[in-house]
XYZ file of N, CA, C and O in Angstrom:
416
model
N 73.172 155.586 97.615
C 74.063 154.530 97.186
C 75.139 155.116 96.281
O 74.859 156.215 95.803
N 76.485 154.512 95.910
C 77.384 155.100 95.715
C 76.895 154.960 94.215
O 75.975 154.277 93.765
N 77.895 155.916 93.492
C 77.405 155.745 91.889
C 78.798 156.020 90.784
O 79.877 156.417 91.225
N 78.688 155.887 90.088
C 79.838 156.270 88.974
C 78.776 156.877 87.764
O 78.003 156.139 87.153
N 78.881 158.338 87.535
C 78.336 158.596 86.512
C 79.449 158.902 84.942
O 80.469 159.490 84.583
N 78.797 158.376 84.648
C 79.872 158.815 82.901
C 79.136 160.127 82.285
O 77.928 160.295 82.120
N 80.179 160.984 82.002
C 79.664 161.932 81.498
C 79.830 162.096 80.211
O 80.876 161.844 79.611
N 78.577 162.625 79.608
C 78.888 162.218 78.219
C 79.448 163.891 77.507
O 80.277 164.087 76.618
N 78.691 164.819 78.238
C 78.332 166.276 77.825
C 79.531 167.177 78.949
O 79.598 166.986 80.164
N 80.173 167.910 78.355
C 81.640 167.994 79.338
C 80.633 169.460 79.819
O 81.131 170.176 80.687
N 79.761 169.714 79.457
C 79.281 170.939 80.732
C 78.282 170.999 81.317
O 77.495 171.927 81.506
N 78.307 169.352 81.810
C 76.923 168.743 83.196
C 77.362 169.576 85.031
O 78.278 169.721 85.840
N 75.957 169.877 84.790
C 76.278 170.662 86.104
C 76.048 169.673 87.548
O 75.839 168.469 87.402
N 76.109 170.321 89.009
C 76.150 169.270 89.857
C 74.654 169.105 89.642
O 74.492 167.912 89.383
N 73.781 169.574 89.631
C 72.160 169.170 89.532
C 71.893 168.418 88.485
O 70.897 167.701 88.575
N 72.536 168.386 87.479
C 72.408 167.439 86.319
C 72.723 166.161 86.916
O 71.961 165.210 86.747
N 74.013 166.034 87.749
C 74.891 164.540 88.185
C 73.867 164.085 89.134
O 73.670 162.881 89.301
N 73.035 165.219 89.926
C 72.675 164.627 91.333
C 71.178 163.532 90.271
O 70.874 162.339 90.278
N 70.791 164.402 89.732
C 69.531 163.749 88.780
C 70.105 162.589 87.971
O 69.596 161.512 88.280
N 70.900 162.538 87.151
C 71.207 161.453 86.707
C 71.490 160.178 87.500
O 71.345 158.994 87.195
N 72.094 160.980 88.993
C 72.693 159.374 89.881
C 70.562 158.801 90.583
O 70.372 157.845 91.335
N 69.366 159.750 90.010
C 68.502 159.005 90.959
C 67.619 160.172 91.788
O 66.426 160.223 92.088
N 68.928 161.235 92.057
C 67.828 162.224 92.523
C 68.578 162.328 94.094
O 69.693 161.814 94.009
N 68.349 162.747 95.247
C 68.481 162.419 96.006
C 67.910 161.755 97.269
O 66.828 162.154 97.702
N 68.632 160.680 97.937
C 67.086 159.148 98.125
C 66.523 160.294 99.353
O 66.694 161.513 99.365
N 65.979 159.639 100.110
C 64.529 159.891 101.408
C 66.045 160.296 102.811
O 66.273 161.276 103.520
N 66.661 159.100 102.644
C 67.593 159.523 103.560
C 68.833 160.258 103.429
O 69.593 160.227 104.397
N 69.106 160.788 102.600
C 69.833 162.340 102.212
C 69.737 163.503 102.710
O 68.635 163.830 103.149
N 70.832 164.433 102.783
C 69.982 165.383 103.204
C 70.664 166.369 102.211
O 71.875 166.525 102.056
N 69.687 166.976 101.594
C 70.093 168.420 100.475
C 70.671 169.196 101.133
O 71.781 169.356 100.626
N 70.520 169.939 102.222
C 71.475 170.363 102.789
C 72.792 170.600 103.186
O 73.486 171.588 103.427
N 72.914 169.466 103.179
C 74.731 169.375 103.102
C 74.985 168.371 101.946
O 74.368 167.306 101.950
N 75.922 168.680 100.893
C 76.135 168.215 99.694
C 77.527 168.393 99.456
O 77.839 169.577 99.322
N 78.299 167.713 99.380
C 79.861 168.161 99.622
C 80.468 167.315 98.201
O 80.428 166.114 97.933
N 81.233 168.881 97.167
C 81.577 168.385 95.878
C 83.688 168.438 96.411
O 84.260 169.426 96.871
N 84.299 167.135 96.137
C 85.715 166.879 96.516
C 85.992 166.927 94.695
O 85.501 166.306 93.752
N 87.216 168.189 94.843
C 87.878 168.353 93.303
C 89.029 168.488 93.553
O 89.340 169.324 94.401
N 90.158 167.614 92.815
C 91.495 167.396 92.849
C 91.872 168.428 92.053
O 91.800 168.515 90.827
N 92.534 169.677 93.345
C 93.185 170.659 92.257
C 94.816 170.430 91.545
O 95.364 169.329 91.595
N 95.251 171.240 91.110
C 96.815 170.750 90.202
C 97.839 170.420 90.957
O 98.682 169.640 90.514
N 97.929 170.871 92.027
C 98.735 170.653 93.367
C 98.567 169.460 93.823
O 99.462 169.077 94.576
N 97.330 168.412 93.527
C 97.297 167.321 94.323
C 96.950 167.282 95.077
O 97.309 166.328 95.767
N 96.078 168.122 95.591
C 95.325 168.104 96.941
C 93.620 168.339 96.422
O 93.257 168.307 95.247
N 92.905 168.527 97.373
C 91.683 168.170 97.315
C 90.943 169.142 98.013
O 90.873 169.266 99.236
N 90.287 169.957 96.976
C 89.422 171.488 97.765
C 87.736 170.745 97.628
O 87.092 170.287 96.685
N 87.430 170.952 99.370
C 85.805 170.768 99.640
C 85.214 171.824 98.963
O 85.871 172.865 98.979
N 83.677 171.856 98.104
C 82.984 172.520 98.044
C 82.121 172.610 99.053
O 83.034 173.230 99.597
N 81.317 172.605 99.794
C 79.905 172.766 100.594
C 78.994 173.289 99.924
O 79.235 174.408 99.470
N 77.453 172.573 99.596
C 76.683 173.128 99.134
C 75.207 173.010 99.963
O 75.162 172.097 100.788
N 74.182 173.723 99.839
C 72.869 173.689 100.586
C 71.947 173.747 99.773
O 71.293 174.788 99.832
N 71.448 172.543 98.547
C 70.557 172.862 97.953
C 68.826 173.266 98.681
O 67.839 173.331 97.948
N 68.768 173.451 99.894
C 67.756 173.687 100.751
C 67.590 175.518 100.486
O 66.488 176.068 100.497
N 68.647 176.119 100.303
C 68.926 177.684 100.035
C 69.115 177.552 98.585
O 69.511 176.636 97.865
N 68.462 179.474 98.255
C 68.578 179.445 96.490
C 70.234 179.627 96.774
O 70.871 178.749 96.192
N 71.131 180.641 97.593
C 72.324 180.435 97.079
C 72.882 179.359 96.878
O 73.928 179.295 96.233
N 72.252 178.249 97.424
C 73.051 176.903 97.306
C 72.638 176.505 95.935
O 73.383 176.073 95.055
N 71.288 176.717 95.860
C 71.052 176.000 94.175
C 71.766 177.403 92.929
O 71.430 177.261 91.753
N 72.381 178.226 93.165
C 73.310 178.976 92.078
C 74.553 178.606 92.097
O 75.318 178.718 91.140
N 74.987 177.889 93.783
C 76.048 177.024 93.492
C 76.089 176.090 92.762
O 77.110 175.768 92.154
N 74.854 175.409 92.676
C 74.947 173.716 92.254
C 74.848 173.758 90.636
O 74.622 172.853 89.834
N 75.084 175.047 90.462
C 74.716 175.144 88.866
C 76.751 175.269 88.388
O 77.137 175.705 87.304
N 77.452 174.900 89.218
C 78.806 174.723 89.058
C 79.075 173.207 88.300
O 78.587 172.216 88.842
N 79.842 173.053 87.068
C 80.124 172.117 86.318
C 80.858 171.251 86.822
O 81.829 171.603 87.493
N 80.590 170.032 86.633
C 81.212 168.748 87.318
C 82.452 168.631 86.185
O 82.379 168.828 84.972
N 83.726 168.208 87.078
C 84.791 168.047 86.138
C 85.110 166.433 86.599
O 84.710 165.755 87.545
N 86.009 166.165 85.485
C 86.261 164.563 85.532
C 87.201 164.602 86.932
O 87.826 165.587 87.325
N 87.138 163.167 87.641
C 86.993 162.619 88.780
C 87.342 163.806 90.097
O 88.357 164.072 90.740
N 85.874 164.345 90.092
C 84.969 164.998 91.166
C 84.443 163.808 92.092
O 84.404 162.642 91.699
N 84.114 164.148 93.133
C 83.387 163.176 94.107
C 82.535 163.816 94.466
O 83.087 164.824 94.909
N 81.284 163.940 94.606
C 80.138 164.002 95.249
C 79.221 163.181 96.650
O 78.580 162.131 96.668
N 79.552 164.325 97.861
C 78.945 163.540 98.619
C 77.683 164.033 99.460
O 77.724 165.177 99.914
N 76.703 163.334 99.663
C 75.855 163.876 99.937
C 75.193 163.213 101.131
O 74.542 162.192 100.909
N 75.284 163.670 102.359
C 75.017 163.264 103.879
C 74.274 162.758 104.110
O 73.257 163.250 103.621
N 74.075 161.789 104.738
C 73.180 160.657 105.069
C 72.293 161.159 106.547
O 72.687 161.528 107.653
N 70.672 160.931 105.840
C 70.370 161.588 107.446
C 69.515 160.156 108.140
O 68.500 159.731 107.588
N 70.033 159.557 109.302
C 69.170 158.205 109.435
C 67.788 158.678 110.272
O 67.556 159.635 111.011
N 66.999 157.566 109.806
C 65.693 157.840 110.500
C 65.044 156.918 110.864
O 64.501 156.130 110.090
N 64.984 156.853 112.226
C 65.456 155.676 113.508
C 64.026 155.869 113.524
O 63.731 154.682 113.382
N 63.127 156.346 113.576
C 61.876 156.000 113.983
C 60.753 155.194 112.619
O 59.839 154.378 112.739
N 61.194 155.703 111.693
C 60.549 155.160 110.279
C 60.876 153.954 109.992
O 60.149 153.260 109.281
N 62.155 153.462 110.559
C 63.107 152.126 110.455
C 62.618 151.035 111.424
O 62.930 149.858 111.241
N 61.909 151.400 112.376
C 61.706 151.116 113.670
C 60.335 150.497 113.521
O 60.159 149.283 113.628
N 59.335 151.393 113.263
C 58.381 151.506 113.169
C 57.688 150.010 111.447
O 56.634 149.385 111.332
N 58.992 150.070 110.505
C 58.614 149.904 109.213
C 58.680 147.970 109.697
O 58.057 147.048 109.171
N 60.000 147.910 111.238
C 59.933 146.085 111.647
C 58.999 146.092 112.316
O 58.301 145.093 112.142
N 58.510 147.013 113.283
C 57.660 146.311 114.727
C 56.305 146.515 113.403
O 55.623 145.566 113.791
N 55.857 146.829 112.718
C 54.724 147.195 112.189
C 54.202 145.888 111.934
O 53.297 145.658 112.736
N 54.437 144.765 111.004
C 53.750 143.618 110.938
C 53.293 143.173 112.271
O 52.111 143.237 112.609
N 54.209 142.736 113.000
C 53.826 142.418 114.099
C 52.888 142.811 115.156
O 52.187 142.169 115.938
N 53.128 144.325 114.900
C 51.535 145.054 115.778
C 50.451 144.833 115.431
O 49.470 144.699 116.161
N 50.505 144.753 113.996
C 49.054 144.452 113.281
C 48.735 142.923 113.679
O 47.740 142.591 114.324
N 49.590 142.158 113.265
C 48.999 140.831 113.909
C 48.257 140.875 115.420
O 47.118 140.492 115.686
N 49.007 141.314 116.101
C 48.909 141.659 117.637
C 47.116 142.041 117.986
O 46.290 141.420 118.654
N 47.007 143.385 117.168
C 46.075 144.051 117.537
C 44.623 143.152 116.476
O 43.453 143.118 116.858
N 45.168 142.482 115.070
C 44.463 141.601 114.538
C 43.790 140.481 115.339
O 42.644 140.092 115.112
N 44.694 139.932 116.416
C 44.195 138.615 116.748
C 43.339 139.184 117.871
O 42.206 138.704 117.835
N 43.593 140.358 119.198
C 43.281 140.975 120.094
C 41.837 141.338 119.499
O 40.971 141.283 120.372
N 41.312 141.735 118.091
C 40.206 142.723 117.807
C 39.060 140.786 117.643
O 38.180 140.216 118.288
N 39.835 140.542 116.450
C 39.042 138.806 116.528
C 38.631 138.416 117.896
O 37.431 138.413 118.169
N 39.452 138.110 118.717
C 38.765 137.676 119.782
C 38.104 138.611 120.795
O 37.487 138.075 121.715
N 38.158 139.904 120.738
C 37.068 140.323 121.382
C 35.894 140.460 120.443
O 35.213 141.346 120.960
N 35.567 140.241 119.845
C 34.431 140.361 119.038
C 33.720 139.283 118.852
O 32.521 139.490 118.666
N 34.161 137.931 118.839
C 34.089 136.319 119.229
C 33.716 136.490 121.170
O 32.846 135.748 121.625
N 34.072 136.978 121.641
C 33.545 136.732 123.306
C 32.490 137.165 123.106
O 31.664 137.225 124.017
């Protein structure tokens, strides 16, 4: 979920921000972590990071500067999602199916 962190300490690193926003949720993926910093020119240099690799976590030890964006890739998971609606319903299913064979 999106976040606005205030920084209070001007030399919070990106692992500090990622922890403060929560951590990163179930459907994230550490792997791809992408820090957007407005350089003086007005334009906007991607970082890429892989906290899954140690070089990525010696990257992530890079200091967040005021309005940085942090983004961090969404990985969906169609079977856990899937599984988390039809699930009541199976159980009922196989609930009423087990009752009545055991009643015959």
């Amino acid at each position: 979920s999106a976040r606005v962190i205030n920084l209070n300490n001007i030399n919070t690193t990106l692992l500090e921000v990622i922890a403060l926003s929560g951590g990163i949720a179930n459907e994230g993926r550490s792997n791809s972590i992408k820090l957007m910093r407005k350089k003086a020119n007005g334009k906007r240099e991607i970082y890429k990071i892989d906290l899954s690799k140690i070089q990525g976590l010696k990257q992530a030890e890079m200091i967040v500067q005021s309005n940085d964006y942090i983004y961090v890739d969404y990985k969906p998971r169609y079977a856990s999602a899937i599984l988390q609606e039809v699930g009541p319903w199976l159980s009922l299913v196989t609930t009423t199916l087990a009752i009545i064979v055991i009643f015959r």
